[in-house]
Coordinates of C-alpha atoms in Angstrom, one line a residue:
M164 CA 16.5 -18.3 -11.5
S165 CA 13.8 -16.2 -9.8
V166 CA 14.4 -12.9 -8.0
L167 CA 13.4 -14.5 -4.7
V168 CA 15.9 -17.3 -5.1
D169 CA 18.6 -14.8 -6.0
A170 CA 17.7 -12.7 -2.9
C171 CA 17.8 -15.7 -0.6
D172 CA 21.1 -16.9 -2.0
A173 CA 22.6 -13.5 -1.6
L174 CA 21.5 -13.2 2.0
E175 CA 22.6 -16.7 2.8
S176 CA 26.1 -16.0 1.5
L177 CA 26.3 -13.0 3.8
L178 CA 24.7 -14.6 6.8
G179 CA 26.3 -18.0 6.7
G180 CA 30.0 -17.1 7.2
D181 CA 31.9 -14.5 9.1
A182 CA 31.3 -11.7 6.6
R183 CA 29.4 -9.6 9.1
R184 CA 32.1 -10.0 11.7
R185 CA 34.7 -8.7 9.2
V186 CA 32.5 -5.7 8.4
V187 CA 32.2 -4.9 12.2
D188 CA 36.0 -5.3 12.6
M189 CA 36.6 -2.9 9.7
L190 CA 34.2 -0.3 11.1
A191 CA 35.7 -0.7 14.6
V192 CA 39.1 0.5 13.4
D193 CA 37.8 3.6 11.6
A194 CA 39.2 7.0 12.5
S195 CA 36.2 7.9 14.6
F196 CA 32.9 6.3 15.7
A197 CA 30.9 8.9 13.9
R198 CA 32.8 8.3 10.6
A199 CA 32.2 4.5 11.1
L200 CA 28.5 5.1 11.4
D201 CA 28.5 7.2 8.2
R202 CA 30.4 4.4 6.4
L203 CA 27.8 1.9 7.7
K204 CA 25.0 4.0 6.3
V205 CA 26.7 3.9 2.9
F206 CA 26.5 0.1 3.0
M207 CA 22.8 0.3 4.0
R208 CA 21.9 2.7 1.3
R209 CA 23.7 0.7 -1.3
H210 CA 22.4 -2.6 0.1
A211 CA 25.8 -4.0 -0.3
Y212 CA 28.4 -5.4 2.1
P213 CA 31.9 -6.9 1.7
G214 CA 31.5 -10.7 1.6
D215 CA 33.7 -13.8 1.5
G216 CA 34.2 -13.6 -2.3
G217 CA 34.0 -9.8 -2.7
E218 CA 31.1 -7.4 -2.3
V219 CA 27.6 -9.0 -1.9
P220 CA 25.4 -6.7 -4.0
M221 CA 21.7 -6.7 -3.2
A222 CA 20.5 -3.4 -4.5
R223 CA 19.0 -4.7 -7.7
W224 CA 16.7 -7.3 -6.1
V225 CA 15.9 -5.0 -3.2
A226 CA 14.7 -2.3 -5.6
R227 CA 12.6 -4.9 -7.6
L228 CA 11.0 -6.4 -4.5
D229 CA 10.5 -3.0 -2.9
R230 CA 8.9 -1.6 -6.1
D231 CA 6.5 -4.6 -6.4
T232 CA 5.5 -4.3 -2.8
A233 CA 4.9 -0.6 -3.0
R234 CA 2.6 -1.1 -6.0
E235 CA 0.4 -3.3 -3.7
G236 CA 0.3 -0.6 -1.0
F237 CA 3.1 -1.5 1.4
R238 CA 6.4 0.2 2.0
V239 CA 8.5 -2.2 4.0
M240 CA 11.7 -0.2 4.0
Q241 CA 10.3 3.3 4.7
S242 CA 8.5 4.9 7.7
W243 CA 5.3 6.9 7.5
D244 CA 5.7 10.5 8.6
H245 CA 2.4 11.4 10.2
V246 CA 3.3 15.2 10.2
Q247 CA 4.3 15.4 6.5
Q248 CA 1.8 12.7 5.5
R249 CA 4.3 10.9 3.4
F250 CA 6.8 8.1 3.5
S251 CA 10.4 8.8 4.6
R252 CA 13.1 9.3 2.0
D253 CA 15.6 7.2 3.9
D254 CA 15.1 3.6 4.8
V255 CA 14.2 2.7 8.4
P256 CA 17.7 1.1 9.2
V257 CA 19.4 4.3 8.1
M258 CA 17.0 6.4 10.2
L259 CA 17.7 4.3 13.2
T260 CA 21.4 4.7 12.7
D261 CA 20.9 8.5 12.6
Y262 CA 18.8 8.4 15.7
Y263 CA 21.3 6.3 17.6
D264 CA 24.1 8.8 16.5
Y265 CA 21.9 11.6 18.0
L266 CA 21.2 9.8 21.2
R267 CA 24.8 8.9 22.0
E268 CA 25.6 12.6 22.3
G269 CA 29.2 12.3 21.1
Q270 CA 30.0 9.3 23.2
D271 CA 31.7 6.4 21.3
G272 CA 29.9 3.1 21.1
G273 CA 31.4 -0.3 20.6
P274 CA 31.5 -3.0 17.9
T275 CA 28.2 -4.5 19.3
S276 CA 26.4 -1.4 18.0
F277 CA 27.7 -1.9 14.5
A278 CA 26.7 -5.6 14.6
I279 CA 23.1 -4.8 15.8
L280 CA 22.6 -2.2 13.2
I281 CA 23.8 -4.5 10.4
D282 CA 21.4 -7.2 11.6
F283 CA 18.6 -4.7 11.8
H284 CA 19.1 -3.7 8.2
L285 CA 19.3 -7.3 7.0
L286 CA 16.2 -8.1 9.1
H287 CA 14.2 -5.6 7.0
L288 CA 15.5 -7.3 3.8
L289 CA 14.2 -10.6 5.1
A290 CA 10.8 -9.0 5.8
L291 CA 10.8 -7.7 2.2
I292 CA 11.4 -11.2 0.9
A293 CA 8.7 -12.6 3.1
M294 CA 6.2 -10.1 1.6
R295 CA 7.0 -11.4 -1.9
A296 CA 6.8 -15.1 -0.9
W297 CA 3.8 -15.6 -3.2
D298 CA 5.5 -14.3 -6.4
D299 CA 6.8 -17.8 -7.4
G300 CA 3.6 -19.6 -6.5
Q301 CA 5.3 -21.5 -3.6
P302 CA 4.9 -19.2 -0.6
D303 CA 5.2 -21.9 2.0
A304 CA 8.6 -23.0 0.6
I305 CA 9.9 -19.4 0.5
L306 CA 8.7 -18.8 4.0
D307 CA 10.5 -22.0 5.2
R308 CA 13.7 -20.6 3.6
V309 CA 13.1 -17.2 5.1
E310 CA 12.8 -18.7 8.6
G311 CA 16.1 -20.6 8.0
L312 CA 17.7 -17.3 7.1
L313 CA 16.3 -15.6 10.1
E314 CA 18.0 -18.3 12.3
L315 CA 21.3 -17.6 10.5
L316 CA 20.8 -13.8 11.0
Q317 CA 20.4 -14.4 14.7
G318 CA 23.0 -17.2 15.0
P319 CA 26.5 -17.1 16.4
Q320 CA 27.9 -15.1 13.5
G321 CA 25.7 -12.1 14.2
S322 CA 25.2 -9.6 16.9
G323 CA 23.4 -11.9 19.3
H324 CA 20.3 -9.7 19.4
R325 CA 17.1 -11.7 19.1
F326 CA 14.6 -9.6 17.1
M327 CA 11.9 -12.2 16.4
D328 CA 11.4 -15.9 15.8
S329 CA 9.1 -16.5 12.9
A330 CA 8.3 -15.6 9.3
G331 CA 4.9 -14.5 10.6
M332 CA 6.5 -11.9 12.8
L333 CA 8.6 -10.7 9.8
L334 CA 5.3 -10.2 7.9
I335 CA 4.0 -8.2 10.9
L336 CA 7.2 -6.1 10.9
A337 CA 6.7 -5.4 7.2
V338 CA 3.1 -4.2 7.4
S339 CA 2.8 -2.8 11.0
Q340 CA 3.5 0.8 10.2
Y341 CA 0.7 3.0 9.0
H342 CA -0.2 2.4 5.4
P343 CA -2.9 4.6 3.9
L344 CA -4.4 1.9 1.5
D345 CA -6.6 -0.3 3.6
I346 CA -7.4 -2.7 0.7
A347 CA -3.7 -3.7 0.7
Y348 CA -4.2 -5.4 4.0
D349 CA -7.3 -7.2 2.7
R350 CA -5.4 -8.6 -0.3
L351 CA -2.5 -9.8 1.9
I352 CA -4.7 -11.5 4.4
D353 CA -6.5 -13.3 1.6
R354 CA -3.1 -14.7 0.5
I355 CA -2.2 -15.7 4.1
R356 CA -5.5 -17.7 4.3
G357 CA -4.1 -20.0 1.6
L358 CA -0.9 -20.9 3.5
D359 CA -0.3 -24.3 5.0
A360 CA -1.3 -24.7 8.6
R361 CA 2.3 -24.7 9.7
H362 CA 2.6 -21.0 8.6
R363 CA -1.1 -19.9 8.8
I364 CA -1.6 -20.8 12.5
P365 CA 1.7 -19.3 13.8
F366 CA 0.9 -16.1 11.8
A367 CA -2.5 -16.0 13.4
Q368 CA -0.9 -16.3 16.8
V369 CA 1.5 -13.3 16.4
S370 CA -1.1 -11.4 14.4
G371 CA -3.6 -11.8 17.1
G372 CA -1.1 -10.8 19.7
A373 CA 0.1 -7.7 17.8
L374 CA -3.5 -6.6 17.1
G375 CA -4.4 -7.2 20.7
A376 CA -1.6 -5.0 21.9
H377 CA -2.2 -2.3 19.3
L378 CA -5.9 -2.0 19.8
R379 CA -5.7 -2.3 23.6
W380 CA -3.3 0.6 23.6
G381 CA -5.7 2.6 21.3
F382 CA -8.8 1.8 23.4
S383 CA -7.2 3.0 26.7
Q384 CA -4.9 5.8 25.5
M385 CA -6.3 7.2 22.3
Y386 CA -10.1 6.5 22.2
R387 CA -10.7 6.7 26.0
G388 CA -12.8 3.6 26.0
D389 CA -14.9 4.4 22.9
A390 CA -15.0 1.1 20.9
E391 CA -17.1 2.6 18.1
R392 CA -14.5 5.3 17.5
M393 CA -11.7 2.7 17.6
R394 CA -13.5 0.6 15.0
E395 CA -14.1 3.5 12.7
D396 CA -10.5 4.6 12.9
N397 CA -9.0 1.1 12.4
V398 CA -11.2 -0.5 9.7
G399 CA -8.2 -2.1 8.0
D400 CA -7.3 -4.0 11.1
Y401 CA -10.6 -5.8 11.6
P402 CA -10.5 -8.4 8.8
W403 CA -7.0 -9.3 10.1
L404 CA -8.4 -9.6 13.6
L405 CA -11.3 -11.8 12.5
F406 CA -8.9 -14.0 10.5
S407 CA -6.6 -14.3 13.6
V408 CA -9.5 -15.1 16.0
A409 CA -11.2 -17.5 13.6
T410 CA -7.9 -19.3 12.7
L411 CA -7.0 -19.7 16.4
M412 CA -10.5 -20.9 17.2
D413 CA -10.2 -23.5 14.4
A414 CA -6.9 -24.7 15.8
F415 CA -8.2 -24.9 19.3
A416 CA -11.2 -26.9 18.3
S417 CA -9.2 -29.4 16.3
A418 CA -6.3 -29.8 18.8
D419 CA -5.9 -32.9 20.9
P420 CA -7.4 -31.9 24.3
S421 CA -4.4 -33.3 26.1
A422 CA -1.8 -31.5 23.9
P423 CA 0.1 -28.6 25.6
T424 CA -0.3 -26.6 22.3
R425 CA -4.1 -26.4 23.0
R426 CA -3.6 -24.3 26.1
E427 CA -1.1 -22.1 24.2
I428 CA -3.5 -21.6 21.4
G429 CA -6.3 -20.8 23.9
A430 CA -4.1 -18.2 25.6
D431 CA -3.3 -16.6 22.2
L432 CA -7.1 -16.6 21.4
L433 CA -7.7 -14.7 24.7
N434 CA -5.0 -12.2 23.7
A435 CA -6.6 -11.6 20.2
L436 CA -10.1 -11.3 21.7
S437 CA -9.0 -8.8 24.2
S438 CA -8.4 -6.3 21.4
D439 CA -12.2 -5.7 21.1
P440 CA -14.3 -8.4 22.7
G441 CA -17.5 -6.6 21.9
A442 CA -16.8 -7.2 18.2
F443 CA -17.3 -10.9 18.6
V444 CA -20.8 -11.1 20.1
G445 CA -24.2 -10.8 18.4
P446 CA -24.6 -10.1 14.7
P447 CA -21.3 -9.5 12.7
L448 CA -20.0 -6.0 12.5
K449 CA -20.4 -4.3 9.1
V450 CA -16.7 -4.7 8.5
F451 CA -17.1 -8.5 9.1
E452 CA -20.0 -8.8 6.6
P453 CA -17.7 -9.9 3.6
Y454 CA -16.4 -12.7 6.0
R455 CA -19.8 -13.7 7.5
N456 CA -19.1 -17.4 7.1
E457 CA -15.8 -17.1 8.9
Y458 CA -17.4 -15.1 11.7
E459 CA -20.3 -17.5 12.1
R460 CA -17.9 -20.5 12.2
F461 CA -16.0 -18.8 15.0
R462 CA -19.2 -18.2 16.9
R463 CA -20.4 -21.9 16.6
Q464 CA -17.0 -23.3 17.7
F465 CA -16.7 -20.8 20.5
V466 CA -20.1 -21.7 22.0
D467 CA -19.2 -25.4 21.7
A468 CA -16.0 -24.8 23.7
R469 CA -17.4 -22.2 26.0
P470 CA -17.0 -24.1 29.3
E471 CA -13.4 -25.1 28.6
L472 CA -12.5 -21.6 27.4
R473 CA -14.1 -20.0 30.4
A474 CA -12.0 -22.2 32.8
L475 CA -8.9 -21.5 30.7
F476 CA -9.5 -17.7 30.6
D477 CA -10.2 -17.6 34.3
D478 CA -6.8 -19.3 34.9
L479 CA -5.1 -16.7 32.7
R480 CA -6.2 -13.6 34.6
P481 CA -3.2 -11.3 34.7
E482 CA -1.2 -11.0 37.9
R483 CA 1.0 -8.1 38.9
D484 CA 4.1 -10.3 39.6
R485 CA 3.9 -12.6 36.6
F486 CA 4.2 -11.9 32.9
S487 CA 1.1 -11.7 30.8
P488 CA 0.9 -10.5 27.1
L489 CA -2.3 -8.7 28.1
S490 CA -0.2 -6.2 30.1
F491 CA 1.9 -5.3 27.1
S492 CA 0.5 -2.7 24.6
F493 CA 1.8 -0.2 22.0
N494 CA 0.7 2.0 19.2
F495 CA 2.4 0.1 16.4
P496 CA 4.5 -3.1 16.5
H497 CA 7.2 -1.7 14.3
N498 CA 7.8 1.2 16.8
A499 CA 8.1 -1.3 19.7
I500 CA 10.6 -3.4 17.7
V501 CA 12.6 -0.3 16.9
A502 CA 12.5 0.7 20.6
G503 CA 13.8 -2.7 21.6
T504 CA 16.7 -2.4 19.1
T505 CA 17.5 1.2 20.3
V506 CA 17.6 0.0 23.9
A507 CA 20.1 -2.7 22.9
L508 CA 22.2 -0.2 21.0
L509 CA 22.3 2.3 24.0
N510 CA 23.1 -0.5 26.4
E511 CA 25.6 -2.2 24.1
E512 CA 23.9 -5.4 25.1
P513 CA 21.9 -7.6 22.7
C514 CA 18.5 -8.7 24.0
A515 CA 17.7 -12.4 24.1
V516 CA 13.9 -11.9 24.3
P517 CA 12.4 -12.1 20.8
F518 CA 9.4 -9.8 20.2
D519 CA 7.2 -12.8 19.6
D520 CA 7.6 -13.8 23.3
L521 CA 6.0 -10.5 24.4
L522 CA 2.9 -11.2 22.3
L523 CA 2.3 -14.9 22.9
G524 CA 1.3 -17.3 25.6
G525 CA -0.3 -17.1 29.0
I526 CA 0.8 -16.8 32.5
D527 CA 3.8 -18.9 33.7
A528 CA 4.8 -19.6 37.3
D529 CA 7.9 -17.4 36.8
S530 CA 8.3 -14.4 39.1
E531 CA 9.6 -10.9 38.5
D532 CA 12.9 -12.4 37.2
D533 CA 11.1 -13.3 34.0
P534 CA 13.1 -11.7 31.2
R535 CA 9.9 -10.9 29.4
V536 CA 8.9 -8.7 32.3
R537 CA 12.2 -6.9 32.4
Q538 CA 12.1 -6.3 28.6
A539 CA 8.6 -5.0 28.6
R540 CA 9.4 -2.6 31.4
A541 CA 12.5 -1.5 29.7
L542 CA 10.5 -0.7 26.6
M543 CA 8.0 1.3 28.7
R544 CA 10.8 3.3 30.4
Y545 CA 12.3 4.0 26.9
A546 CA 8.9 5.2 25.7
G547 CA 8.7 7.8 28.4
A548 CA 12.3 8.9 28.6
R549 CA 12.2 11.7 26.1
P550 CA 9.5 14.1 25.1
E551 CA 9.7 13.3 21.3
R552 CA 8.8 9.7 22.1
L553 CA 5.4 10.6 23.6
E554 CA 2.1 10.6 21.7
G555 CA 0.6 14.0 21.0
R556 CA -1.4 14.0 24.3
G557 CA 1.6 13.0 26.3
N558 CA 0.9 9.2 26.4
R559 CA 3.6 6.7 26.3
L560 CA 3.5 4.7 23.0
I561 CA 4.5 1.5 24.8
L562 CA 3.0 0.3 28.1
Y563 CA 3.3 -2.6 30.5
D564 CA 0.4 -2.3 32.9
A565 CA -1.1 -5.1 34.9
V566 CA -4.1 -3.0 35.9
L567 CA -5.1 -2.3 32.3
A568 CA -4.4 -6.0 31.6
R569 CA -7.0 -7.1 34.2
E570 CA -9.5 -4.6 32.8
S571 CA -9.0 -6.1 29.3
H572 CA -9.3 -9.7 30.6
D573 CA -12.5 -8.9 32.5
A574 CA -14.0 -7.2 29.4
V575 CA -13.5 -10.5 27.5
L576 CA -15.3 -12.4 30.2
T577 CA -18.1 -9.9 30.4
H578 CA -18.8 -9.6 26.7
L579 CA -18.2 -13.3 25.7
F580 CA -19.5 -15.2 28.7
E581 CA -21.7 -13.1 30.9
N582 CA -23.8 -10.8 28.7
A583 CA -27.0 -12.0 27.3
D584 CA -26.0 -11.2 23.7
S585 CA -23.0 -13.5 24.0
A586 CA -25.3 -16.3 22.8
T587 CA -25.7 -17.2 19.2
P588 CA -28.9 -16.4 17.4
E589 CA -29.8 -20.1 17.6
E590 CA -29.3 -20.2 21.3
R591 CA -31.6 -17.2 21.8

């Protein structure tokens, strides 16, 4: 039996029954809340929880998958320390438990906090499995199983906190912290290109949304509108961005014109293009040269669909009183996911809005009551609530800003529809 199958079986045994609830009940009757958190960290560090038939040990396969992933340049379980220029000694779930312990300032929490922290730990183990999906030569089958386990994780036996909705988002979680080895991203995206459409297209949707939010934040907050500096500083992101844009353009071009999914894909294409619209006009950027065929295919299909896309993009102009993913931006997706989990811990209230929903889709007719608006604003408040959460120059690391969204939207229209160099060489 393969390590991946063993890993999935172990998680299924833990997620499918009431084992997590029993762990929460056990922690809730501990002598003190602080002691219960310490006990929970022991479970996390050992990657082992009490289960229906005794302890469910996971440390062996976690160590194997973590080691194999680290050899390829990714550290799924650890966080990059930008000050020390190294990865953390503790795993991210343990670090979040420590941070929550610090933030509560001696106030006791409730059982919901234990449940959310357990689910956050197991979420990272699922992300680790997703990263190794290619090991057995059947990545689509493994990703199908991972998505089933994700549903179990977020089902009625868990905390009720909705982290994310797809295997693609798990992959984004796994790689969205800073990793110094750029070639690791190139290797992974080459693997993702080989997935079936049922996984490749959803990945492109969340990847385009995550890169859009990441680079829009950098463009406005870090690079002060200097696209060249942004490109030089984020070289590893651009093959991913091209893959996402080209895959979404392929899907849009091949979709039934009357299908609702065509509009959804078009909206996600706008989101991806908003990251750096100037990168998708004229000759390919140097970083796109190894993927020239992919870039040129995108350009041909985009020109063919230009009138339809212009009408759709006009219709998707962000409005102050309606949710738009263009309004949402952050420095790194992982930090925003951690922020959402921390907000839920502090409020003792699981969030029903998966992170995917903040990255996808266009404008709906919903008003300010849209839960996505409330969640995005809660994340922005969290990002500005304490000095240690601010970027070095005092910027919030998470924003929800309709003004910046309209600027990004208008930049897409200017670069891709109105400038003379938006035409293909053949058109000129």
